[in-house]
Amino acid sequence: MGIYKNHGFTIIEVMLFLAVTGALTVAILAGTGASINQQRYRDSVNSLKSYLQSQFSEVSNVINDRTGGWQCGTDGTTSQVPNGGQPRGTTDCVILGRLITLDDTGTKLTASNVTGYQPAGAGQNANSDIAVLQTYKIAVSAVNQEPDEVSWGAHIVKSQNLNAIQPLAMLIVRSPLSGTILTFVADRAPDDLASMISLANMQQSRDLCVEPSAGTLVGQRLAVRIAAFAANQSAIEIPSASGNGAPCQG
């Protein structure tokens, strides 16, 4: 009758097995987490791009959603009247376009209609889109302003300084003269919104660098670019993050 010996694992072998298995598990989880963070970051960049692109559609396809409880004055402002206002389409104001603002935290977006009133006789000698728009008294409509946020905890920073928040005011209007869509960009909306309407606020592109939430590793930062003289959705793009021309170098 043969003699059989049972060969088991030593404590050292078991410990080595558990250590290797644990290390592999940690590596897999870390890789999965990094992949998820990267995808969320790209989603936040693409969502910002889509959000800005959609505003051009809003300007091209104007919807007047105010009720009869509001009125528009000769200064272009829309106000609510307790005992009834004016039915839609009966005021001398027009919806000129949209104002998109990004607050001083770089996270909160607000899109609003922009209304305008042209005083009698104004604009008779104006022969350019900007000159005509400058004859209007314009204001942000208080009706149904649309708040939003940069997704996944990201925020917008300046391309020249990734530690500095980038506030934004983007005014998109349709010219009453030619029907052309014009875009004016500044760091923030002035008290007198009409002062945004200038060639200087049209002729420079603007890069909005997207910074991920604190502690998230995503590699090279991406940006959403508003091209100079933006007139449609194609003027909003995500430029390449590689090379010397990368917009978010810090």
PDB file of C-alpha atoms in Angstrom:
ATOM      1  CA  MET A   1       0.000   0.000   0.000  1.00  0.00           C
ATOM      2  CA  GLY A   2       1.529   3.321  -1.148  1.00  0.00           C
ATOM      3  CA  ILE A   3       2.126   6.276   1.091  1.00  0.00           C
ATOM      4  CA  TYR A   4       0.549   9.612  -0.079  1.00  0.00           C
ATOM      5  CA  LYS A   5       1.584  13.000   1.158  1.00  0.00           C
ATOM      6  CA  ASN A   6      -0.694  16.068   1.079  1.00  0.00           C
ATOM      7  CA  HIS A   7       1.156  19.114  -0.257  1.00  0.00           C
ATOM      8  CA  GLY A   8      -0.437  22.388   0.917  1.00  0.00           C
ATOM      9  CA  PHE A   9       0.606  26.043   0.787  1.00  0.00           C
ATOM     10  CA  THR A  10       2.910  27.610   3.271  1.00  0.00           C
ATOM     11  CA  ILE A  11       1.941  30.784   5.083  1.00  0.00           C
ATOM     12  CA  ILE A  12       4.480  32.728   3.038  1.00  0.00           C
ATOM     13  CA  GLU A  13       3.002  31.444  -0.229  1.00  0.00           C
ATOM     14  CA  VAL A  14      -0.513  32.402   0.876  1.00  0.00           C
ATOM     15  CA  MET A  15       0.657  35.859   1.898  1.00  0.00           C
ATOM     16  CA  LEU A  16       2.406  36.378  -1.431  1.00  0.00           C
ATOM     17  CA  PHE A  17      -0.707  35.277  -3.291  1.00  0.00           C
ATOM     18  CA  LEU A  18      -2.911  37.680  -1.338  1.00  0.00           C
ATOM     19  CA  ALA A  19      -0.451  40.529  -1.792  1.00  0.00           C
ATOM     20  CA  VAL A  20      -0.251  40.055  -5.554  1.00  0.00           C
ATOM     21  CA  THR A  21      -4.038  39.686  -5.835  1.00  0.00           C
ATOM     22  CA  GLY A  22      -4.570  42.809  -3.749  1.00  0.00           C
ATOM     23  CA  ALA A  23      -2.110  44.818  -5.826  1.00  0.00           C
ATOM     24  CA  LEU A  24      -3.804  43.738  -9.044  1.00  0.00           C
ATOM     25  CA  THR A  25      -7.215  44.629  -7.617  1.00  0.00           C
ATOM     26  CA  VAL A  26      -6.027  48.087  -6.550  1.00  0.00           C
ATOM     27  CA  ALA A  27      -4.463  48.684  -9.975  1.00  0.00           C
ATOM     28  CA  ILE A  28      -7.658  47.650 -11.744  1.00  0.00           C
ATOM     29  CA  LEU A  29      -9.826  49.848  -9.516  1.00  0.00           C
ATOM     30  CA  ALA A  30      -7.463  52.811  -9.892  1.00  0.00           C
ATOM     31  CA  GLY A  31      -7.443  52.417 -13.668  1.00  0.00           C
ATOM     32  CA  THR A  32     -11.226  52.163 -13.755  1.00  0.00           C
ATOM     33  CA  GLY A  33     -11.599  55.245 -11.549  1.00  0.00           C
ATOM     34  CA  ALA A  34      -9.210  57.245 -13.723  1.00  0.00           C
ATOM     35  CA  SER A  35     -11.102  56.204 -16.838  1.00  0.00           C
ATOM     36  CA  ILE A  36     -14.420  57.254 -15.306  1.00  0.00           C
ATOM     37  CA  ASN A  37     -12.987  60.613 -14.215  1.00  0.00           C
ATOM     38  CA  GLN A  38     -11.565  61.203 -17.685  1.00  0.00           C
ATOM     39  CA  GLN A  39     -14.930  60.449 -19.302  1.00  0.00           C
ATOM     40  CA  ARG A  40     -16.786  62.701 -16.874  1.00  0.00           C
ATOM     41  CA  TYR A  41     -14.326  65.496 -17.600  1.00  0.00           C
ATOM     42  CA  ARG A  42     -14.814  65.127 -21.351  1.00  0.00           C
ATOM     43  CA  ASP A  43     -18.567  65.095 -20.791  1.00  0.00           C
ATOM     44  CA  SER A  44     -18.364  68.417 -18.942  1.00  0.00           C
ATOM     45  CA  VAL A  45     -16.361  69.950 -21.814  1.00  0.00           C
ATOM     46  CA  ASN A  46     -18.750  68.626 -24.464  1.00  0.00           C
ATOM     47  CA  SER A  47     -21.776  69.734 -22.440  1.00  0.00           C
ATOM     48  CA  LEU A  48     -20.413  73.288 -22.234  1.00  0.00           C
ATOM     49  CA  LYS A  49     -19.791  73.288 -25.983  1.00  0.00           C
ATOM     50  CA  SER A  50     -23.331  72.029 -26.702  1.00  0.00           C
ATOM     51  CA  TYR A  51     -24.827  74.557 -24.281  1.00  0.00           C
ATOM     52  CA  LEU A  52     -23.181  77.501 -26.042  1.00  0.00           C
ATOM     53  CA  GLN A  53     -24.026  76.102 -29.486  1.00  0.00           C
ATOM     54  CA  SER A  54     -27.687  75.772 -28.535  1.00  0.00           C
ATOM     55  CA  GLN A  55     -27.911  79.508 -27.831  1.00  0.00           C
ATOM     56  CA  PHE A  56     -27.385  80.267 -31.518  1.00  0.00           C
ATOM     57  CA  SER A  57     -30.449  78.135 -32.279  1.00  0.00           C
ATOM     58  CA  GLU A  58     -32.405  80.103 -29.683  1.00  0.00           C
ATOM     59  CA  VAL A  59     -31.486  83.343 -31.453  1.00  0.00           C
ATOM     60  CA  SER A  60     -32.334  81.936 -34.892  1.00  0.00           C
ATOM     61  CA  ASN A  61     -35.656  80.495 -33.687  1.00  0.00           C
ATOM     62  CA  VAL A  62     -36.979  83.116 -31.300  1.00  0.00           C
ATOM     63  CA  ILE A  63     -39.649  82.085 -28.805  1.00  0.00           C
ATOM     64  CA  ASN A  64     -41.495  84.842 -26.972  1.00  0.00           C
ATOM     65  CA  ASP A  65     -42.595  83.041 -23.824  1.00  0.00           C
ATOM     66  CA  ARG A  66     -43.759  85.960 -21.728  1.00  0.00           C
ATOM     67  CA  THR A  67     -47.357  86.158 -20.563  1.00  0.00           C
ATOM     68  CA  GLY A  68     -49.705  89.140 -20.610  1.00  0.00           C
ATOM     69  CA  GLY A  69     -48.708  89.987 -17.050  1.00  0.00           C
ATOM     70  CA  TRP A  70     -45.536  91.697 -18.264  1.00  0.00           C
ATOM     71  CA  GLN A  71     -44.740  94.837 -20.187  1.00  0.00           C
ATOM     72  CA  CYS A  72     -41.680  96.234 -21.979  1.00  0.00           C
ATOM     73  CA  GLY A  73     -40.688  99.863 -21.468  1.00  0.00           C
ATOM     74  CA  THR A  74     -38.898 102.440 -23.589  1.00  0.00           C
ATOM     75  CA  ASP A  75     -35.622 101.535 -21.897  1.00  0.00           C
ATOM     76  CA  GLY A  76     -35.930  97.961 -23.194  1.00  0.00           C
ATOM     77  CA  THR A  77     -36.543  96.457 -19.772  1.00  0.00           C
ATOM     78  CA  THR A  78     -39.264  93.888 -19.114  1.00  0.00           C
ATOM     79  CA  SER A  79     -41.205  94.245 -15.884  1.00  0.00           C
ATOM     80  CA  GLN A  80     -44.108  92.465 -14.270  1.00  0.00           C
ATOM     81  CA  VAL A  81     -47.291  94.465 -13.743  1.00  0.00           C
ATOM     82  CA  PRO A  82     -49.451  93.435 -10.731  1.00  0.00           C
ATOM     83  CA  ASN A  83     -52.761  94.352 -12.360  1.00  0.00           C
ATOM     84  CA  GLY A  84     -51.983  93.210 -15.889  1.00  0.00           C
ATOM     85  CA  GLY A  85     -49.449  94.150 -18.527  1.00  0.00           C
ATOM     86  CA  GLN A  86     -49.497  94.039 -22.312  1.00  0.00           C
ATOM     87  CA  PRO A  87     -50.300  91.055 -24.548  1.00  0.00           C
ATOM     88  CA  ARG A  88     -47.404  89.582 -26.484  1.00  0.00           C
ATOM     89  CA  GLY A  89     -46.650  91.315 -29.750  1.00  0.00           C
ATOM     90  CA  THR A  90     -48.258  94.609 -28.780  1.00  0.00           C
ATOM     91  CA  THR A  91     -45.237  96.476 -27.385  1.00  0.00           C
ATOM     92  CA  ASP A  92     -42.587  98.401 -29.316  1.00  0.00           C
ATOM     93  CA  CYS A  93     -39.872  96.143 -27.916  1.00  0.00           C
ATOM     94  CA  VAL A  94     -38.298  93.309 -29.880  1.00  0.00           C
ATOM     95  CA  ILE A  95     -36.364  90.234 -28.804  1.00  0.00           C
ATOM     96  CA  LEU A  96     -32.885  90.858 -30.181  1.00  0.00           C
ATOM     97  CA  GLY A  97     -31.084  87.767 -28.938  1.00  0.00           C
ATOM     98  CA  ARG A  98     -29.608  86.004 -25.928  1.00  0.00           C
ATOM     99  CA  LEU A  99     -27.221  86.846 -23.109  1.00  0.00           C
ATOM    100  CA  ILE A 100     -25.207  84.019 -21.554  1.00  0.00           C
ATOM    101  CA  THR A 101     -23.349  84.749 -18.335  1.00  0.00           C
ATOM    102  CA  LEU A 102     -20.922  82.701 -16.271  1.00  0.00           C
ATOM    103  CA  ASP A 103     -20.650  83.824 -12.650  1.00  0.00           C
ATOM    104  CA  ASP A 104     -17.573  84.621 -10.571  1.00  0.00           C
ATOM    105  CA  THR A 105     -17.302  81.007  -9.369  1.00  0.00           C
ATOM    106  CA  GLY A 106     -16.878  79.785 -12.941  1.00  0.00           C
ATOM    107  CA  THR A 107     -19.633  77.214 -12.447  1.00  0.00           C
ATOM    108  CA  LYS A 108     -23.084  78.809 -12.793  1.00  0.00           C
ATOM    109  CA  LEU A 109     -24.454  79.667 -16.241  1.00  0.00           C
ATOM    110  CA  THR A 110     -27.535  81.747 -16.976  1.00  0.00           C
ATOM    111  CA  ALA A 111     -29.160  82.276 -20.374  1.00  0.00           C
ATOM    112  CA  SER A 112     -31.719  85.051 -20.888  1.00  0.00           C
ATOM    113  CA  ASN A 113     -33.538  86.749 -23.722  1.00  0.00           C
ATOM    114  CA  VAL A 114     -32.365  90.255 -24.582  1.00  0.00           C
ATOM    115  CA  THR A 115     -35.034  92.804 -25.461  1.00  0.00           C
ATOM    116  CA  GLY A 116     -34.547  96.098 -27.221  1.00  0.00           C
ATOM    117  CA  TYR A 117     -36.403  99.322 -27.909  1.00  0.00           C
ATOM    118  CA  GLN A 118     -35.466 101.738 -30.701  1.00  0.00           C
ATOM    119  CA  PRO A 119     -36.564 105.343 -30.040  1.00  0.00           C
ATOM    120  CA  ALA A 120     -38.493 107.041 -32.817  1.00  0.00           C
ATOM    121  CA  GLY A 121     -36.191 108.442 -35.477  1.00  0.00           C
ATOM    122  CA  ALA A 122     -33.104 106.614 -34.212  1.00  0.00           C
ATOM    123  CA  GLY A 123     -31.075 104.617 -36.683  1.00  0.00           C
ATOM    124  CA  GLN A 124     -32.073 106.569 -39.789  1.00  0.00           C
ATOM    125  CA  ASN A 125     -28.453 107.291 -40.670  1.00  0.00           C
ATOM    126  CA  ALA A 126     -27.004 104.018 -39.390  1.00  0.00           C
ATOM    127  CA  ASN A 127     -25.544 101.962 -42.221  1.00  0.00           C
ATOM    128  CA  SER A 128     -23.936  99.018 -40.442  1.00  0.00           C
ATOM    129  CA  ASP A 129     -25.155  96.210 -38.173  1.00  0.00           C
ATOM    130  CA  ILE A 130     -23.260  97.536 -35.163  1.00  0.00           C
ATOM    131  CA  ALA A 131     -24.378 101.111 -35.779  1.00  0.00           C
ATOM    132  CA  VAL A 132     -28.032 100.056 -35.918  1.00  0.00           C
ATOM    133  CA  LEU A 133     -27.771  97.941 -32.759  1.00  0.00           C
ATOM    134  CA  GLN A 134     -26.191 100.870 -30.939  1.00  0.00           C
ATOM    135  CA  THR A 135     -29.352 102.902 -31.510  1.00  0.00           C
ATOM    136  CA  TYR A 136     -31.363 100.417 -29.427  1.00  0.00           C
ATOM    137  CA  LYS A 137     -31.879 100.554 -25.701  1.00  0.00           C
ATOM    138  CA  ILE A 138     -31.354  96.935 -24.702  1.00  0.00           C
ATOM    139  CA  ALA A 139     -31.813  94.997 -21.492  1.00  0.00           C
ATOM    140  CA  VAL A 140     -31.952  91.471 -20.153  1.00  0.00           C
ATOM    141  CA  SER A 141     -35.477  90.095 -20.004  1.00  0.00           C
ATOM    142  CA  ALA A 142     -36.570  88.990 -16.537  1.00  0.00           C
ATOM    143  CA  VAL A 143     -38.959  86.422 -18.041  1.00  0.00           C
ATOM    144  CA  ASN A 144     -37.982  82.761 -17.685  1.00  0.00           C
ATOM    145  CA  GLN A 145     -34.247  83.108 -17.249  1.00  0.00           C
ATOM    146  CA  GLU A 146     -32.593  79.702 -17.576  1.00  0.00           C
ATOM    147  CA  PRO A 147     -29.931  78.750 -14.989  1.00  0.00           C
ATOM    148  CA  ASP A 148     -27.517  75.877 -15.536  1.00  0.00           C
ATOM    149  CA  GLU A 149     -24.195  74.606 -14.200  1.00  0.00           C
ATOM    150  CA  VAL A 150     -20.925  73.311 -15.592  1.00  0.00           C
ATOM    151  CA  SER A 151     -21.322  69.550 -15.129  1.00  0.00           C
ATOM    152  CA  TRP A 152     -19.420  67.080 -12.914  1.00  0.00           C
ATOM    153  CA  GLY A 153     -18.093  69.730 -10.548  1.00  0.00           C
ATOM    154  CA  ALA A 154     -15.846  71.341 -13.175  1.00  0.00           C
ATOM    155  CA  HIS A 155     -15.321  75.096 -13.436  1.00  0.00           C
ATOM    156  CA  ILE A 156     -14.046  77.562 -16.024  1.00  0.00           C
ATOM    157  CA  VAL A 157     -10.643  79.167 -15.646  1.00  0.00           C
ATOM    158  CA  LYS A 158      -8.553  81.564 -17.700  1.00  0.00           C
ATOM    159  CA  SER A 159      -6.327  80.147 -20.433  1.00  0.00           C
ATOM    160  CA  GLN A 160      -3.412  82.340 -19.283  1.00  0.00           C
ATOM    161  CA  ASN A 161      -3.809  81.418 -15.601  1.00  0.00           C
ATOM    162  CA  LEU A 162      -5.433  78.108 -14.703  1.00  0.00           C
ATOM    163  CA  ASN A 163      -5.701  79.241 -11.073  1.00  0.00           C
ATOM    164  CA  ALA A 164      -7.903  82.226 -11.941  1.00  0.00           C
ATOM    165  CA  ILE A 165     -11.670  81.932 -12.466  1.00  0.00           C
ATOM    166  CA  GLN A 166     -12.978  83.065 -15.850  1.00  0.00           C
ATOM    167  CA  PRO A 167     -16.296  84.946 -15.648  1.00  0.00           C
ATOM    168  CA  LEU A 168     -18.046  85.487 -18.966  1.00  0.00           C
ATOM    169  CA  ALA A 169     -20.717  87.518 -20.735  1.00  0.00           C
ATOM    170  CA  MET A 170     -21.654  86.376 -24.237  1.00  0.00           C
ATOM    171  CA  LEU A 171     -24.198  88.470 -26.117  1.00  0.00           C
ATOM    172  CA  ILE A 172     -25.659  86.877 -29.270  1.00  0.00           C
ATOM    173  CA  VAL A 173     -27.999  89.103 -31.274  1.00  0.00           C
ATOM    174  CA  ARG A 174     -29.638  89.156 -34.676  1.00  0.00           C
ATOM    175  CA  SER A 175     -29.106  92.418 -36.535  1.00  0.00           C
ATOM    176  CA  PRO A 176     -32.385  94.254 -37.297  1.00  0.00           C
ATOM    177  CA  LEU A 177     -30.643  95.635 -40.398  1.00  0.00           C
ATOM    178  CA  SER A 178     -29.368  92.506 -42.169  1.00  0.00           C
ATOM    179  CA  GLY A 179     -30.569  89.569 -40.074  1.00  0.00           C
ATOM    180  CA  THR A 180     -26.944  88.572 -39.491  1.00  0.00           C
ATOM    181  CA  ILE A 181     -26.133  86.974 -36.139  1.00  0.00           C
ATOM    182  CA  LEU A 182     -23.430  88.826 -34.218  1.00  0.00           C
ATOM    183  CA  THR A 183     -21.619  87.701 -31.066  1.00  0.00           C
ATOM    184  CA  PHE A 184     -20.005  90.000 -28.502  1.00  0.00           C
ATOM    185  CA  VAL A 185     -17.906  88.563 -25.650  1.00  0.00           C
ATOM    186  CA  ALA A 186     -16.641  90.248 -22.477  1.00  0.00           C
ATOM    187  CA  ASP A 187     -15.512  89.167 -19.036  1.00  0.00           C
ATOM    188  CA  ARG A 188     -18.824  90.223 -17.524  1.00  0.00           C
ATOM    189  CA  ALA A 189     -22.028  91.978 -18.507  1.00  0.00           C
ATOM    190  CA  PRO A 190     -21.870  95.759 -17.915  1.00  0.00           C
ATOM    191  CA  ASP A 191     -24.695  97.693 -16.287  1.00  0.00           C
ATOM    192  CA  ASP A 192     -25.367  99.258 -19.672  1.00  0.00           C
ATOM    193  CA  LEU A 193     -25.673  96.158 -21.848  1.00  0.00           C
ATOM    194  CA  ALA A 194     -25.558  98.230 -25.033  1.00  0.00           C
ATOM    195  CA  SER A 195     -21.910  99.063 -24.286  1.00  0.00           C
ATOM    196  CA  MET A 196     -21.016  95.453 -25.092  1.00  0.00           C
ATOM    197  CA  ILE A 197     -21.887  96.081 -28.735  1.00  0.00           C
ATOM    198  CA  SER A 198     -18.525  96.998 -30.223  1.00  0.00           C
ATOM    199  CA  LEU A 199     -16.083  95.673 -32.781  1.00  0.00           C
ATOM    200  CA  ALA A 200     -13.506  95.047 -30.045  1.00  0.00           C
ATOM    201  CA  ASN A 201     -15.836  92.528 -28.374  1.00  0.00           C
ATOM    202  CA  MET A 202     -16.292  90.643 -31.661  1.00  0.00           C
ATOM    203  CA  GLN A 203     -12.850  90.330 -33.166  1.00  0.00           C
ATOM    204  CA  GLN A 204     -11.000  88.206 -30.600  1.00  0.00           C
ATOM    205  CA  SER A 205     -11.516  84.521 -29.950  1.00  0.00           C
ATOM    206  CA  ARG A 206     -12.009  83.394 -26.350  1.00  0.00           C
ATOM    207  CA  ASP A 207     -10.844  80.100 -24.821  1.00  0.00           C
ATOM    208  CA  LEU A 208     -12.782  78.813 -21.819  1.00  0.00           C
ATOM    209  CA  CYS A 209     -10.486  76.323 -20.085  1.00  0.00           C
ATOM    210  CA  VAL A 210     -12.351  73.628 -18.185  1.00  0.00           C
ATOM    211  CA  GLU A 211     -10.790  72.710 -14.851  1.00  0.00           C
ATOM    212  CA  PRO A 212     -11.971  69.409 -13.295  1.00  0.00           C
ATOM    213  CA  SER A 213     -13.191  69.125  -9.725  1.00  0.00           C
ATOM    214  CA  ALA A 214     -10.521  69.290  -7.024  1.00  0.00           C
ATOM    215  CA  GLY A 215      -8.338  66.201  -6.742  1.00  0.00           C
ATOM    216  CA  THR A 216      -9.402  64.743 -10.098  1.00  0.00           C
ATOM    217  CA  LEU A 217      -6.552  63.732 -12.395  1.00  0.00           C
ATOM    218  CA  VAL A 218      -7.452  64.049 -16.080  1.00  0.00           C
ATOM    219  CA  GLY A 219      -4.189  64.983 -17.787  1.00  0.00           C
ATOM    220  CA  GLN A 220      -4.119  67.831 -20.297  1.00  0.00           C
ATOM    221  CA  ARG A 221      -6.837  70.421 -19.779  1.00  0.00           C
ATOM    222  CA  LEU A 222      -9.351  71.041 -22.560  1.00  0.00           C
ATOM    223  CA  ALA A 223     -11.080  74.246 -23.603  1.00  0.00           C
ATOM    224  CA  VAL A 224     -14.175  75.421 -25.413  1.00  0.00           C
ATOM    225  CA  ARG A 225     -13.315  78.131 -27.916  1.00  0.00           C
ATOM    226  CA  ILE A 226     -15.616  80.954 -29.013  1.00  0.00           C
ATOM    227  CA  ALA A 227     -14.224  81.999 -32.381  1.00  0.00           C
ATOM    228  CA  ALA A 228     -13.850  85.614 -33.422  1.00  0.00           C
ATOM    229  CA  PHE A 229     -16.865  87.005 -35.303  1.00  0.00           C
ATOM    230  CA  ALA A 230     -18.967  84.010 -34.230  1.00  0.00           C
ATOM    231  CA  ALA A 231     -22.148  83.815 -36.297  1.00  0.00           C
ATOM    232  CA  ASN A 232     -23.375  80.236 -35.872  1.00  0.00           C
ATOM    233  CA  GLN A 233     -22.889  76.983 -33.980  1.00  0.00           C
ATOM    234  CA  SER A 234     -19.738  76.042 -35.875  1.00  0.00           C
ATOM    235  CA  ALA A 235     -17.946  78.969 -34.201  1.00  0.00           C
ATOM    236  CA  ILE A 236     -17.983  76.995 -30.938  1.00  0.00           C
ATOM    237  CA  GLU A 237     -15.338  74.261 -30.923  1.00  0.00           C
ATOM    238  CA  ILE A 238     -12.938  72.262 -28.779  1.00  0.00           C
ATOM    239  CA  PRO A 239      -9.388  73.026 -29.984  1.00  0.00           C
ATOM    240  CA  SER A 240      -6.593  70.460 -29.835  1.00  0.00           C
ATOM    241  CA  ALA A 241      -5.020  70.012 -26.409  1.00  0.00           C
ATOM    242  CA  SER A 242      -1.596  69.064 -27.795  1.00  0.00           C
ATOM    243  CA  GLY A 243       1.344  71.041 -29.173  1.00  0.00           C
ATOM    244  CA  ASN A 244       2.546  74.558 -28.595  1.00  0.00           C
ATOM    245  CA  GLY A 245      -0.831  75.955 -29.586  1.00  0.00           C
ATOM    246  CA  ALA A 246      -2.691  74.188 -26.775  1.00  0.00           C
ATOM    247  CA  PRO A 247      -5.069  76.762 -25.258  1.00  0.00           C
ATOM    248  CA  CYS A 248      -4.768  75.738 -21.581  1.00  0.00           C
ATOM    249  CA  GLN A 249      -1.067  75.935 -20.862  1.00  0.00           C
ATOM    250  CA  GLY A 250      -1.347  77.924 -17.659  1.00  0.00           C
TER     251      GLY A 250
END
